Short mmCIF file of C-alpha atoms in Angstrom, two decimals:
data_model
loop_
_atom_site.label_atom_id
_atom_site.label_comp_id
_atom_site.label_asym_id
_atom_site.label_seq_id
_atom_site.Cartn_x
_atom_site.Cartn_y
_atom_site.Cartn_z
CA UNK E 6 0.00 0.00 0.00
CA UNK E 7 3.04 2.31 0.83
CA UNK E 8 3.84 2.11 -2.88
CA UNK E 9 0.89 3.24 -4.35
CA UNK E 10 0.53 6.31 -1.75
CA UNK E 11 3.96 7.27 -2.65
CA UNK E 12 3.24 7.18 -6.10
CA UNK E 13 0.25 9.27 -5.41
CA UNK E 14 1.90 11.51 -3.61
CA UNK E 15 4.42 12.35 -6.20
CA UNK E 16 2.30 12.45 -8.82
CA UNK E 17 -0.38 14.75 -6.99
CA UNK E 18 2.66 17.09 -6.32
CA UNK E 19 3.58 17.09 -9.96
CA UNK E 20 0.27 18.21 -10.53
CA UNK E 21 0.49 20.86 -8.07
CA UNK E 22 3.81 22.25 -9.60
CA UNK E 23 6.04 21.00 -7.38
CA UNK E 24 8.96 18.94 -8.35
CA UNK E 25 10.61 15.77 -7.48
CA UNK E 26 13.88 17.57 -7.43
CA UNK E 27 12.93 19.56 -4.07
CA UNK E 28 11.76 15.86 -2.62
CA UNK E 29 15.17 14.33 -3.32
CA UNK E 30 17.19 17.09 -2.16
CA UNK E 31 15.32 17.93 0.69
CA UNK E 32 18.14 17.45 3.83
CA UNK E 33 15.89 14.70 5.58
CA UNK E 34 17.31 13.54 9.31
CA UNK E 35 18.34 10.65 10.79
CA UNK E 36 17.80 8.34 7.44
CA UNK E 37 19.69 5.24 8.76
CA UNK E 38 16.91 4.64 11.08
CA UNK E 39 14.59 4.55 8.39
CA UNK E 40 16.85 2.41 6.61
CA UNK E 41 17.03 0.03 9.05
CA UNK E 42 13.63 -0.19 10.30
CA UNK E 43 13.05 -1.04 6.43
CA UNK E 44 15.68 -3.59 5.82
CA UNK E 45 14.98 -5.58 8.96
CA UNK E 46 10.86 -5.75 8.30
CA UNK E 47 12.20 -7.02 5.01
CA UNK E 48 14.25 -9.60 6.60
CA UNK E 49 11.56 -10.43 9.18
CA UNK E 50 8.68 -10.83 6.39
CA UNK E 51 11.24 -13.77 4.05
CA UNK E 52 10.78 -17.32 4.53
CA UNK E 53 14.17 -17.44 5.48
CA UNK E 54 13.90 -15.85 8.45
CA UNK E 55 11.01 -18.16 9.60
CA UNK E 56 13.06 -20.97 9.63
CA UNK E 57 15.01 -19.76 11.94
CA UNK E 58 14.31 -21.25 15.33
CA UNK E 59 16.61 -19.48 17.13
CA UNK E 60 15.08 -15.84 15.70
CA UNK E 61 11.66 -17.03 17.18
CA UNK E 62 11.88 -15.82 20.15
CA UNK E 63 13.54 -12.06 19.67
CA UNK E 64 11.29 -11.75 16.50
CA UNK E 65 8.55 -9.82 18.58
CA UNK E 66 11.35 -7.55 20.28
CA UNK E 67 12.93 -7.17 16.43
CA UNK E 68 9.55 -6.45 15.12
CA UNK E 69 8.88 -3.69 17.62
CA UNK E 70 12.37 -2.56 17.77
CA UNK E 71 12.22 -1.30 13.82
CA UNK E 72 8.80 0.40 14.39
CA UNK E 73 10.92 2.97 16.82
CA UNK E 74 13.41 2.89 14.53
CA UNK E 75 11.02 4.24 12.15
CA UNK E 76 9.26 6.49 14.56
CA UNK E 77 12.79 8.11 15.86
CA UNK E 78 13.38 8.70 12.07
CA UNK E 79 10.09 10.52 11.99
CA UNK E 80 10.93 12.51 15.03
CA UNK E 81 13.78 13.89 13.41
CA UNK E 82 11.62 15.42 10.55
CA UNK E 83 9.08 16.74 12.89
CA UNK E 84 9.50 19.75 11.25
CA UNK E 85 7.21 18.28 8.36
CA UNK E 86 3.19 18.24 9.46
CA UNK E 87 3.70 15.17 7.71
CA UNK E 88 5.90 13.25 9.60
CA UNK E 89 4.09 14.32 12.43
CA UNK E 90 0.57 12.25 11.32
CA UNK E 91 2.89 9.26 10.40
CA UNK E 92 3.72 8.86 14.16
CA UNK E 93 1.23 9.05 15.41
CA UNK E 94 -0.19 6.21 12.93
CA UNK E 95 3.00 4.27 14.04
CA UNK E 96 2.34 4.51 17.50
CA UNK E 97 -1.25 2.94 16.95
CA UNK E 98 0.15 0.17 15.59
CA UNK E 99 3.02 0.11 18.15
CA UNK E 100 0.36 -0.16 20.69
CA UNK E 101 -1.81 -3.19 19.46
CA UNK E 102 1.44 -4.80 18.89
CA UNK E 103 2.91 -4.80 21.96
CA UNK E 104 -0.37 -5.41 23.79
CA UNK E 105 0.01 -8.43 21.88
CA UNK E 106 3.15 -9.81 22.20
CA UNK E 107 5.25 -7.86 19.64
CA UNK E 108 2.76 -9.40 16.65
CA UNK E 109 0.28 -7.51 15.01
CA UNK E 110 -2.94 -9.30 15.18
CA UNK E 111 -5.16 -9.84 12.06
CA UNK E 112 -8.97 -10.48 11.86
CA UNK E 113 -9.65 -13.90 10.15
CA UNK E 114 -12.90 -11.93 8.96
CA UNK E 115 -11.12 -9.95 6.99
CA UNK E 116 -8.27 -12.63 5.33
CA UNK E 117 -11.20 -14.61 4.81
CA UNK E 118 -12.72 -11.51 2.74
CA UNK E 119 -9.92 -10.62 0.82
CA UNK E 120 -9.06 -14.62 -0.95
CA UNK E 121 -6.63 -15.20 1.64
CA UNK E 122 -5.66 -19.13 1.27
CA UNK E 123 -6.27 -21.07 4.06
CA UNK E 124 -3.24 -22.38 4.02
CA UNK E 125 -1.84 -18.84 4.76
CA UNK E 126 -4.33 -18.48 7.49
CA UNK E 127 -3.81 -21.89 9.10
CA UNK E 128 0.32 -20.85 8.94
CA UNK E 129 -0.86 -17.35 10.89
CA UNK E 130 -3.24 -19.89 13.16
CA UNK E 131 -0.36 -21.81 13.53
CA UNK E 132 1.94 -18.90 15.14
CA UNK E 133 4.50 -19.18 12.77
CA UNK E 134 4.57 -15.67 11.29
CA UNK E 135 6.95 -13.68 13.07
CA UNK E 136 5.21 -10.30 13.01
CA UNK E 137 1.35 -11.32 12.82
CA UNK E 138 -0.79 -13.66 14.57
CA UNK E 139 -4.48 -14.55 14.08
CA UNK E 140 -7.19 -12.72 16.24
CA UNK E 141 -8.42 -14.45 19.20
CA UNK E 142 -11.17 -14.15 21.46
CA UNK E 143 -7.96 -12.47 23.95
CA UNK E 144 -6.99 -9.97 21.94
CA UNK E 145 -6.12 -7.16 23.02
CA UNK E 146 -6.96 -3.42 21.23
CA UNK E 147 -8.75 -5.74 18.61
CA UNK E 148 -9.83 -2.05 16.83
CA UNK E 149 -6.03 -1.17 16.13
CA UNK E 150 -5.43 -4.57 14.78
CA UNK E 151 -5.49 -5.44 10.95
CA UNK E 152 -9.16 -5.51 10.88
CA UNK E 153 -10.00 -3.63 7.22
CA UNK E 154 -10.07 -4.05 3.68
CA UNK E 155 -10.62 -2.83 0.29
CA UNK E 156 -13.84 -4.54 -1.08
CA UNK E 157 -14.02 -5.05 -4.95
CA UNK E 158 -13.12 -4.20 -7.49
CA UNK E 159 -10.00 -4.60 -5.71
CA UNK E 160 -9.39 -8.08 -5.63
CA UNK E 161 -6.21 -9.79 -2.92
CA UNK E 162 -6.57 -6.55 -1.20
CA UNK E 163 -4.05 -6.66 1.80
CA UNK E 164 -5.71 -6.02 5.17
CA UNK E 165 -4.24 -3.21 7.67
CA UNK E 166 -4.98 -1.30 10.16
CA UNK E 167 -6.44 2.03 11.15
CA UNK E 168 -2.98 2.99 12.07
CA UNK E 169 -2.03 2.12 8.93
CA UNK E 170 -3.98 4.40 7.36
CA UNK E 171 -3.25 7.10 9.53
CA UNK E 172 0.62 6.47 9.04
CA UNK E 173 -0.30 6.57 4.81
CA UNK E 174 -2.13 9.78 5.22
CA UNK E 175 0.73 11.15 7.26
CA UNK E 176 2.61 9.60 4.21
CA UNK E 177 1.37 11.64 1.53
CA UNK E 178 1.11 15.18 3.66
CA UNK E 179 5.11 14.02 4.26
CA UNK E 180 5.86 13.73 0.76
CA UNK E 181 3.76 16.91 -0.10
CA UNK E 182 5.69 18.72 2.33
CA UNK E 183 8.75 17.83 0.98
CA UNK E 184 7.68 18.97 -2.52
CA UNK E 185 7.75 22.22 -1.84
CA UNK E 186 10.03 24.83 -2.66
CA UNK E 187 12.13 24.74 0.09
CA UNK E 188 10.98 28.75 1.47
CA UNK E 189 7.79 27.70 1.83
CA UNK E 190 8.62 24.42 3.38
CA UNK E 191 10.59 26.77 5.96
CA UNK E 192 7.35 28.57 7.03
CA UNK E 193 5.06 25.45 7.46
CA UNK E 194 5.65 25.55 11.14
CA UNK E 195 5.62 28.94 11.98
CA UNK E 196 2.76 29.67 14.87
CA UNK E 197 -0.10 31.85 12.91
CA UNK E 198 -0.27 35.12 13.83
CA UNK E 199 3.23 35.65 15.00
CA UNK E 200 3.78 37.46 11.38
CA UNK E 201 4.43 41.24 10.36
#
């Protein structure tokens, strides 16, 4: 999903007259954090890294570890209204995840909604994913969890969260921030009325 609001993003700037040039050069902060956080959801999402026994039991502390990676990242830019919104959609789905054991839980409801093969439920039943687990009748903050879904025409529609969409939201205000030229940018945070 982050793809496509990226790509909307962009484009939406475009069409604002604002160019990709001021996006790439703007001097973002703290980038290896982002980095990381991204590399090591990567590495936590492969089948490798599920047959690792011995990265079972650190996966949820891994898992939770590269969401504040990503959230200190956004801290950094705080500067951008943008980055702002994204952490606070971060720390919605920081919250269901660690009131639920460093996984993020995901309604079978919805799986079952979107085509999700059973076999790929039965593995999340199983507790064999390393960042999700199935919804149980325990759950905890079952409203944060991975609950919703795009209905068709959009067929194998992933399920996420409400903090997901709060985080692409804060997403596309980030990248829309960044966009523009960099003296306006400046004056995005300036308290109203403070002005000549």
């Amino acid at each position: 999903m982050s793809f496509y609001v990226i790509l909307l993003a962009v484009l939406t700037g475009l069409v604002r007259g604002r160019t990709v040039g001021n996006l790439l050069s703007y001097p973002w902060k703290k980038m290896g954090f982002f980095y990381a956080s991204l590399a090591l959801q990567v590495f936590l999402g492969t089948s490798y890294a599920q047959t690792l026994t011995s990265l079972r039991g650190f996966a949820p502390l891994l898992n939770m570890g590269s969401m504040a990676m990503l959230l200190w990242a956004l801290a950094a830019n705080f500067e951008l209204w943008g980055a702002r919104l994204s952490s606070a959609g971060i720390l919605m789905n920081l919250a269901v995840i660690f009131a639920n054991g460093g996984k993020m839980p995901v309604s079978p409801t919805a799986l079952a909604a979107t085509g999700m093969p059973a076999s790929r439920i039965a593995f999340l039943a199983a507790g064999r994913s390393l960042t999700h687990r199935l919804m149980r009748p325990d759950t905890a903050l079952r409203f944060l969890g991975d609950i919703l879904y795009l209905s068709r025409p959009f067929a194998r529609s992933p399920v996420f969260s409400v903090g997901d969409v709060v985080l692409a939201a804060g997403l596309f205000l980030l990248i829309q921030n960044a966009m523009e030229p960099r003296d306006q940018s400046s004056r995005q945070v300036d308290t109203p009325g403070t002005g000549c």
